[in-house]
Short mmCIF file of C-alpha atoms in Angstrom, two decimals:
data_model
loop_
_atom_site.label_atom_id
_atom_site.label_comp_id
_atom_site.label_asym_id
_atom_site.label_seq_id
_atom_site.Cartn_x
_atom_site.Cartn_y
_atom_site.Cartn_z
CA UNK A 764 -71.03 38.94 3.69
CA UNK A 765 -70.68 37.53 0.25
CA UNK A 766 -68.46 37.35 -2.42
CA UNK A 767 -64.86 38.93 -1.78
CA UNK A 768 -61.57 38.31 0.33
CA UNK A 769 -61.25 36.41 3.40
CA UNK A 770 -60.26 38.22 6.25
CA UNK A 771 -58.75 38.40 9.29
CA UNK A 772 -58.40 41.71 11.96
CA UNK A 773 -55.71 41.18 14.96
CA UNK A 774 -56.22 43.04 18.05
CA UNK A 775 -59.68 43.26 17.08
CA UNK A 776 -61.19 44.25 20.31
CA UNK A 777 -59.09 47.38 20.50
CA UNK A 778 -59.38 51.01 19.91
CA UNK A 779 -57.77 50.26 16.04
CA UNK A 780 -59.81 47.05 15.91
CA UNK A 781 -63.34 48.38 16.43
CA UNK A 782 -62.28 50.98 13.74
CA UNK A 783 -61.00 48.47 11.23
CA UNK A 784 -64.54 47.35 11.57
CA UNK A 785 -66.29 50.67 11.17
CA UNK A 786 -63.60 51.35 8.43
CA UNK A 787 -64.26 47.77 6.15
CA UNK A 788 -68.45 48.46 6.56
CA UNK A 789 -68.25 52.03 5.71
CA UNK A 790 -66.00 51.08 2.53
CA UNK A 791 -68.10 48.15 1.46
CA UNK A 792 -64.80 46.31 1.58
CA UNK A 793 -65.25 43.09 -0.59
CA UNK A 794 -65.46 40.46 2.28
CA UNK A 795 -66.07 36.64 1.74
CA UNK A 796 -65.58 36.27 5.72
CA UNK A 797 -64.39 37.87 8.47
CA UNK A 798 -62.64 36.43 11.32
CA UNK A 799 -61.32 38.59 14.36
CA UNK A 800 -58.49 37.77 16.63
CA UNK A 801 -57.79 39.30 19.78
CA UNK A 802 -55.70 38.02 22.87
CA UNK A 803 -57.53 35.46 25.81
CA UNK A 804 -59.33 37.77 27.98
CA UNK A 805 -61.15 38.93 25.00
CA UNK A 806 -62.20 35.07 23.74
CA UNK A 807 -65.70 34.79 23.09
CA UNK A 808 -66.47 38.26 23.15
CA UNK A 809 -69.07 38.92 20.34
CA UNK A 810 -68.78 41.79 18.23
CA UNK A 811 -71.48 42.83 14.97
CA UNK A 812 -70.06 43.65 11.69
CA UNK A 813 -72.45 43.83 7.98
CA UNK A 814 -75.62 42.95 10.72
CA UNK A 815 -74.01 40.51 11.85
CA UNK A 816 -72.62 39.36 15.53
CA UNK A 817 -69.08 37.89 15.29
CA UNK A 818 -67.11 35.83 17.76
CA UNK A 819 -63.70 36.81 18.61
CA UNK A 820 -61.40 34.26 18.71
CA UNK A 821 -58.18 33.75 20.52
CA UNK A 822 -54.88 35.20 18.33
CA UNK A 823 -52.82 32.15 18.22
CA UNK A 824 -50.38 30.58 15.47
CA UNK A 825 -53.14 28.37 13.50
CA UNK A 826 -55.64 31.55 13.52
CA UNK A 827 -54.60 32.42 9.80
CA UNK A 828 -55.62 29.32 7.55
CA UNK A 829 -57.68 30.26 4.57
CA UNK A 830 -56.84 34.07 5.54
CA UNK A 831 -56.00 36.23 2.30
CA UNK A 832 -55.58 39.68 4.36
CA UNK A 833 -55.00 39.76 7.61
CA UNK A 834 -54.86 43.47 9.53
CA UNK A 835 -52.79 43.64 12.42
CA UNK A 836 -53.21 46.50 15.38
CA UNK A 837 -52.13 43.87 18.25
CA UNK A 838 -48.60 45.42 19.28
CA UNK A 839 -45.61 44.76 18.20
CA UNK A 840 -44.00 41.51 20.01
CA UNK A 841 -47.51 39.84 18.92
CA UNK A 842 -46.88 41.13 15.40
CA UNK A 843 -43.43 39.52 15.78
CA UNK A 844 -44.87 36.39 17.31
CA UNK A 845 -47.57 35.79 14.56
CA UNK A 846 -47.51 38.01 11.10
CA UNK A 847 -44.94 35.47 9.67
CA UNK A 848 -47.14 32.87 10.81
CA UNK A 849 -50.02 34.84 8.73
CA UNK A 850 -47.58 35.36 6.16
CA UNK A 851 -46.93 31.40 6.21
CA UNK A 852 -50.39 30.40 5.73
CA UNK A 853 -50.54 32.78 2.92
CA UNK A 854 -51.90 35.65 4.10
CA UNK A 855 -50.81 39.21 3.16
CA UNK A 856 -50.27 41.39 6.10
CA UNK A 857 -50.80 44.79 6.95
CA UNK A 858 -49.32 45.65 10.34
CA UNK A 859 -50.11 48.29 12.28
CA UNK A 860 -47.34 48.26 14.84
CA UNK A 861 -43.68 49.44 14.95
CA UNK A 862 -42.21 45.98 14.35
CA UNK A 863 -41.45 45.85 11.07
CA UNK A 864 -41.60 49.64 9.91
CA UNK A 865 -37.98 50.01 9.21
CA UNK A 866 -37.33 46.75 8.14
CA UNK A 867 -35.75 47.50 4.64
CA UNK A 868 -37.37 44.33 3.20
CA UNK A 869 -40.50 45.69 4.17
CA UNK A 870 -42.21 48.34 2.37
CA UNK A 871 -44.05 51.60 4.93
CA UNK A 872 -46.94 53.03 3.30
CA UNK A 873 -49.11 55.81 2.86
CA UNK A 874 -51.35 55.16 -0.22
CA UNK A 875 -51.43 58.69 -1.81
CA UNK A 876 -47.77 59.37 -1.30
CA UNK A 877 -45.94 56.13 -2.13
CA UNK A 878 -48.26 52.65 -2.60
CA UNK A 879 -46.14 51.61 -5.81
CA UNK A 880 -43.80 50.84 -2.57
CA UNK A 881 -45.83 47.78 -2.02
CA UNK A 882 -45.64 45.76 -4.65
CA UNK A 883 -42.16 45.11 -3.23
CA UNK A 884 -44.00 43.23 -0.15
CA UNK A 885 -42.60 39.81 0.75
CA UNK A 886 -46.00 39.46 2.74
CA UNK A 887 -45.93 42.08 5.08
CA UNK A 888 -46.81 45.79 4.54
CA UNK A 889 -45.86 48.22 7.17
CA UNK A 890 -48.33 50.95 8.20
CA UNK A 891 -46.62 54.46 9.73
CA UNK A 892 -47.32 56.06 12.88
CA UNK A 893 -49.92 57.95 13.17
CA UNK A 894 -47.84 61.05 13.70
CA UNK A 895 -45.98 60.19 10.26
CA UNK A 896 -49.10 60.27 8.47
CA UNK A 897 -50.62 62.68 9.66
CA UNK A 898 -47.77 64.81 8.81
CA UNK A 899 -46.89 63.50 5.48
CA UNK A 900 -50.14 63.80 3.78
CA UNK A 901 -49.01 67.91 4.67
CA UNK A 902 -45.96 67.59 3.92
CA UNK A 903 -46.11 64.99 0.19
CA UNK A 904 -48.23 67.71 -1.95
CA UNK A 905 -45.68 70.35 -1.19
CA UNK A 906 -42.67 68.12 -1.65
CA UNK A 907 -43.65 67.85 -5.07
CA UNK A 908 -43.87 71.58 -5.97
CA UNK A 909 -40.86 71.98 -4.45
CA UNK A 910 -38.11 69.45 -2.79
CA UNK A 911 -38.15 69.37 1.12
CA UNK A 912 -34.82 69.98 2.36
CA UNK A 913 -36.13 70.23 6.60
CA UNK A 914 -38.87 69.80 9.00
CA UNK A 915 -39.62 71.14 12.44
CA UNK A 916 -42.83 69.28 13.58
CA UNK A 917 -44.22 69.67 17.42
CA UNK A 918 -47.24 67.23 17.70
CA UNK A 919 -50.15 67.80 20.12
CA UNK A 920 -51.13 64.38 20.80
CA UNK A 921 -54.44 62.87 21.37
CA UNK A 922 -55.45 59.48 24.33
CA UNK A 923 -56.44 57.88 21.57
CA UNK A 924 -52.56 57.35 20.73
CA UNK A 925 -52.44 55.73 23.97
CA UNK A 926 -55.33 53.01 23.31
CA UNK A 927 -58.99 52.89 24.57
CA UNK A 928 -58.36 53.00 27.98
CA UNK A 929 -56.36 56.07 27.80
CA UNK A 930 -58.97 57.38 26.19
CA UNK A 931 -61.33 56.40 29.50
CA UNK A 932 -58.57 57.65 31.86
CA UNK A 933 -59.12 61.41 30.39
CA UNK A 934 -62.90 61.31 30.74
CA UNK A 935 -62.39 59.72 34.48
CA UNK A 936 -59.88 62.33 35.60
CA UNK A 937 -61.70 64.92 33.86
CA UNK A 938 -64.72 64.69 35.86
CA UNK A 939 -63.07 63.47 38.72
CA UNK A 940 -60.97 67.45 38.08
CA UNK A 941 -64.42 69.29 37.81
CA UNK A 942 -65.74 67.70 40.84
CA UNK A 943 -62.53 68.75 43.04
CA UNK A 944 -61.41 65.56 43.75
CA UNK A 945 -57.68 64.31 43.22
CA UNK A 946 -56.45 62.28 40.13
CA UNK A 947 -54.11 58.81 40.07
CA UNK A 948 -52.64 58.15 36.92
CA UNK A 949 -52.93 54.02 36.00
CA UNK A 950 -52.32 54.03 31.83
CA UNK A 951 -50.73 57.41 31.56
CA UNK A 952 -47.55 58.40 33.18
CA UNK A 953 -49.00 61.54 34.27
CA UNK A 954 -52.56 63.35 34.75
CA UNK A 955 -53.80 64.17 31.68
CA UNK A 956 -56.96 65.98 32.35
CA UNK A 957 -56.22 69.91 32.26
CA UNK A 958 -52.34 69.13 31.65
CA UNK A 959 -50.43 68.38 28.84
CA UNK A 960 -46.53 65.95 29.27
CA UNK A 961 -43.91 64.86 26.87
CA UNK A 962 -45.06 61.95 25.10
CA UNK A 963 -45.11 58.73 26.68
CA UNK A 964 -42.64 56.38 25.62
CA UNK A 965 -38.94 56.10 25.89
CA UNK A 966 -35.88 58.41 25.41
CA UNK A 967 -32.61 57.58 24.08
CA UNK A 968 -29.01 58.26 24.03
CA UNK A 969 -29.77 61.82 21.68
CA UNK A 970 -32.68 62.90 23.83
CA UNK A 971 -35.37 61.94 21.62
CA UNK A 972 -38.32 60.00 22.81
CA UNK A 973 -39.64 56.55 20.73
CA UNK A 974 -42.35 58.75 18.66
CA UNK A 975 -40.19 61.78 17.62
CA UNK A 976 -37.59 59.17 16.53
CA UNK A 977 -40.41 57.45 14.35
CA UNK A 978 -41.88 60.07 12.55
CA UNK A 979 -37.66 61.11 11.51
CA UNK A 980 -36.94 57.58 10.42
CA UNK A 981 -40.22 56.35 8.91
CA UNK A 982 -40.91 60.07 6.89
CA UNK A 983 -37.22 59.49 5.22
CA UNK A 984 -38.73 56.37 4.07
CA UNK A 985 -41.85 57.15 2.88
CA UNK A 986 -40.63 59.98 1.19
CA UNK A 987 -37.59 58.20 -0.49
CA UNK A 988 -35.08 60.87 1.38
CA UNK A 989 -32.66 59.45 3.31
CA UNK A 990 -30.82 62.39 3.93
CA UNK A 991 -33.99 64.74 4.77
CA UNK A 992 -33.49 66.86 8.07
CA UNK A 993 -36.01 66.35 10.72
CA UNK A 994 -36.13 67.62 14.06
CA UNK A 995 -40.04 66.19 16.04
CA UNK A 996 -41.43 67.24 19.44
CA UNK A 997 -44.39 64.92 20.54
CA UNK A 998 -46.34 66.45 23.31
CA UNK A 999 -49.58 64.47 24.70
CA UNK A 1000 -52.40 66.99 25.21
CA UNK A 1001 -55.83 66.68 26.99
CA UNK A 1002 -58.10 65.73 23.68
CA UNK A 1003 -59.88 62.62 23.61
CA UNK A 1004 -59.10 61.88 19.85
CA UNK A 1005 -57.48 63.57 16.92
CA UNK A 1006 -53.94 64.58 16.95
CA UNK A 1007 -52.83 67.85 15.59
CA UNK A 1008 -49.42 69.24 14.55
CA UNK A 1009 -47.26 72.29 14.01
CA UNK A 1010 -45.00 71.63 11.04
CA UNK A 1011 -42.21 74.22 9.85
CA UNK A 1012 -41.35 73.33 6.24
CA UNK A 1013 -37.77 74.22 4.91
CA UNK A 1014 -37.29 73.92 0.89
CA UNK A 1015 -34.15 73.53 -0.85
CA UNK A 1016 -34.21 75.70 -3.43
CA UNK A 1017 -37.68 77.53 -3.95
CA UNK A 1018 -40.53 78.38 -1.92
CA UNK A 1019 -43.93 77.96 -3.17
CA UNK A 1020 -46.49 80.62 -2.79
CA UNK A 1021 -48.98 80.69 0.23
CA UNK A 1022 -51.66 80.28 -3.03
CA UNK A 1023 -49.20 77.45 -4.42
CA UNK A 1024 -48.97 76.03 -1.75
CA UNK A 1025 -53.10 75.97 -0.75
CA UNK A 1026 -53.71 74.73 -4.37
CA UNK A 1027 -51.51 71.80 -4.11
CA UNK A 1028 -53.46 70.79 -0.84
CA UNK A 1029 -56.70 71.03 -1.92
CA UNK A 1030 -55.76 68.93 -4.70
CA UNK A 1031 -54.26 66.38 -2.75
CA UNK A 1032 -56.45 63.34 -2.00
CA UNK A 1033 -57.11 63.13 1.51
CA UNK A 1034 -56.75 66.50 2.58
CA UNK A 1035 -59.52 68.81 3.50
CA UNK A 1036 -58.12 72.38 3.44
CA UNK A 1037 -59.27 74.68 6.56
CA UNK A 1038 -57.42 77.55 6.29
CA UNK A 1039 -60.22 81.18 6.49
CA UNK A 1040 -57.76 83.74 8.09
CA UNK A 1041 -60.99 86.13 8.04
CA UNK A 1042 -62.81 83.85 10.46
CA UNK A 1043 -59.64 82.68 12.09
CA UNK A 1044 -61.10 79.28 11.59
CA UNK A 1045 -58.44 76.94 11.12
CA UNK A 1046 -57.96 72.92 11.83
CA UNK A 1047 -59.07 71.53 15.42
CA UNK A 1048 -59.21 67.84 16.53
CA UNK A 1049 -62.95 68.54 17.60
CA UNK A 1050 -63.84 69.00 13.83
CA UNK A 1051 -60.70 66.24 12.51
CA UNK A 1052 -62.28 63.08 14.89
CA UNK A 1053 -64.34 60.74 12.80
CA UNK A 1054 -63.88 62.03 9.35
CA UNK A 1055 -61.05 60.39 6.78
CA UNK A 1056 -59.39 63.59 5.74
CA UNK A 1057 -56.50 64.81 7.33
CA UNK A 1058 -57.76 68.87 7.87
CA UNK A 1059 -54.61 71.02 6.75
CA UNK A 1060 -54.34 75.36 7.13
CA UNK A 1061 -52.44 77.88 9.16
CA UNK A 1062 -50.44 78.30 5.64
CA UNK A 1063 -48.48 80.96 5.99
CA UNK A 1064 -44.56 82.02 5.25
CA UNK A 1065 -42.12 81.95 7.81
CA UNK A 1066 -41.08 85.55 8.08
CA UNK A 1067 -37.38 83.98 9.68
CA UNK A 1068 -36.76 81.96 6.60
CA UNK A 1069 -37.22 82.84 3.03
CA UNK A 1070 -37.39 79.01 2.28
CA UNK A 1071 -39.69 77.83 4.66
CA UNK A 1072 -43.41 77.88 5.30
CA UNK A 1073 -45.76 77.24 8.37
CA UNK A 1074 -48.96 74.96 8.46
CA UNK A 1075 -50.84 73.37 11.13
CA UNK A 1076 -52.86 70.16 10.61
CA UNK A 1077 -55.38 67.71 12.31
CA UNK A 1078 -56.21 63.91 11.87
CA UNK A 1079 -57.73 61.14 13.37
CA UNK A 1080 -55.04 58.95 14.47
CA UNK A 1081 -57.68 56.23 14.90
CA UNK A 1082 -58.97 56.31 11.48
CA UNK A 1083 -55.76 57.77 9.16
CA UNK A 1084 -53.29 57.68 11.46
CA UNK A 1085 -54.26 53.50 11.40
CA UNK A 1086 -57.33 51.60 10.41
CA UNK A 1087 -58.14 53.51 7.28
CA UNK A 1088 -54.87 53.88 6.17
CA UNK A 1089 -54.01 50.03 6.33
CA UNK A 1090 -57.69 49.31 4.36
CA UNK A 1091 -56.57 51.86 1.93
CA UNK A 1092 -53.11 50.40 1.46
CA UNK A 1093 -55.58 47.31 0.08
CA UNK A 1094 -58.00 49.16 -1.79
CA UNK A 1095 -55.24 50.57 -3.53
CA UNK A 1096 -53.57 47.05 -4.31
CA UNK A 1097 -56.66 45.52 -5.48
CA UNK A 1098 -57.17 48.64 -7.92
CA UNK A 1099 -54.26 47.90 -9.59
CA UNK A 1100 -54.76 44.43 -9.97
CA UNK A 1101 -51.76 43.74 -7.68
CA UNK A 1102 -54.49 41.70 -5.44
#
């Protein structure tokens, strides 16, 4: 480490924490020092960043002094408990969670599509679900050709979502599957080896489940569009990492061109187009885990609706569905001298 910002990653020991650290290494982030936070069972635990072995230390309410950026991917009631804490000692925070995403004093953002958003921050910056960004970095380059007047999005929804050990759960039950014994679910609701549920978190009054409700709130945001109609249905499927999505694009007034619409995509920073009809070769989580670019194809019209258009899309939810998104939001700041 040398010269640079001092920093601090919450939930470090996590799924999102271990790729905050891959993330800030791979980047060259500038960092001064590093300091990594994670709850009490994971005290002590030693972790190696820049060549380096780091101590994690316990997450508590002092944790933050001398901190200038401090990434959080701890939940949300400890995001509650301690980013204005953070934000306190005068650290700017970029939080991970759901706890402040709608907050309309706090900006939500995805770096290509809206950063100017954050030089509104009062010390917090929100970062989307994963299933929002994966989804908007389709969804932003057409917007622009033409104005987005409705979405239909069904999401096919990686363990990874669900946090390392959910991740573990699908390699146990798969093998325990292929060897003929029985499965017991213990982080998933359900077996998720060879199956595929609705996704796991909470439905309310209108049906919806937590994440479908997310990605129609936080995309109305991003997008500046409070009046945008979306309609989400988040499936969790039997892939270890790398969500994927079925999107149904509705424009107001005119459609742009399968070739319109391909051009605006490849042009888009952070999208890798995938889209060879000859080959039928088109994006897969297998070929989306471990690489920034959300991969975006399947572009075709929707022969139902003369103002709509059909694309499927993969991204790591890991890396920008969360870590690399939230380093981004920085290296964007610090670009523009708003750092």
């Amino acid at each position: 480490m040398g010269s640079g910002y001092h920093v601090a990653i919450a939930g470090a020991t996590g799924a999102v924490g271990t790729e905050f650290l891959r993330v800030l290494e791979n980047h060259r982030f500038p960092i001064a020092s590093l300091r990594l936070l994670a709850s009490e069972r994971s005290e002590g635990k030693r972790l190696r960043f820049g060549g380096e072995e780091i101590t994690v230390q316990r997450l508590r309410e002092d944790a933050f002094e001398g901190v200038q950026i401090a990434f959080f991917s701890a939940g949300a009631s400890r995001s509650r408990q301690f980013a204005p804490t953070a934000v306190k000692a005068g650290a700017l925070v970029i939080d991970n969670s759901s706890a402040f995403r709608m907050d309309p004093q706090v900006p939500l953002v995805v770096p290509e599509i809206n950063l100017e958003d954050a030089r509104a921050h009062k010390g917090i910056i929100a970062n989307p679900n994963c299933s929002t960004i994966i989804m908007l970095m389709a969804v932003a380059p057409l917007h622009r050709l033409s104005r987005v007047r409705r979405i239909v999005v069904s999401t096919y929804q990686s363990a990874s979502g669900a946090g390392a050990q959910a991740m573990q759960e699908l390699i146990d039950q798969t093998a325990a599957v292929l060897e003929g014994k029985s499965v017991t679910p213990r982080v998933l609701p359900h077996q998720i080896a060879f199956n595929l549920f609705s996704h796991n978190s909470a439905i309310n009054e209108w049906g919806y489940n937590e994440e479908e409700w997310k990605m129609i709130h936080e995309s109305r945001k991003i997008l500046h569009e409070p009046e945008l109609a979306i309609t989400a249905t988040c499936v969790r499927v039997p892939v270890l990492r790398a969500h994927s999505e079925s999107i149904n694009i509705e424009f107001a007034e005119r459609r742009p061109t399968v070739d319109e619409a391909r051009e605006a995509l490849r042009a888009f920073p952070g999208v890798r187009l995938v889209d060879d009809r000859e080959c039928n070769h088109f994006p897969m989580p297998i070929e989306a885990s471990e690489r920034e670019e959300v991969l975006v194809g399947r572009i075709r019209e929707d022969i139902s609706n003369p103002k709509a258009l059909d694309l499927f899309v993969s991204g790591d939810q890991l890396l920008k569905g969360a870590a690399l998104n939230a380093v981004q939001i920085v290296e964007g700041m610090i670009a523009r001298g708003w750092l």
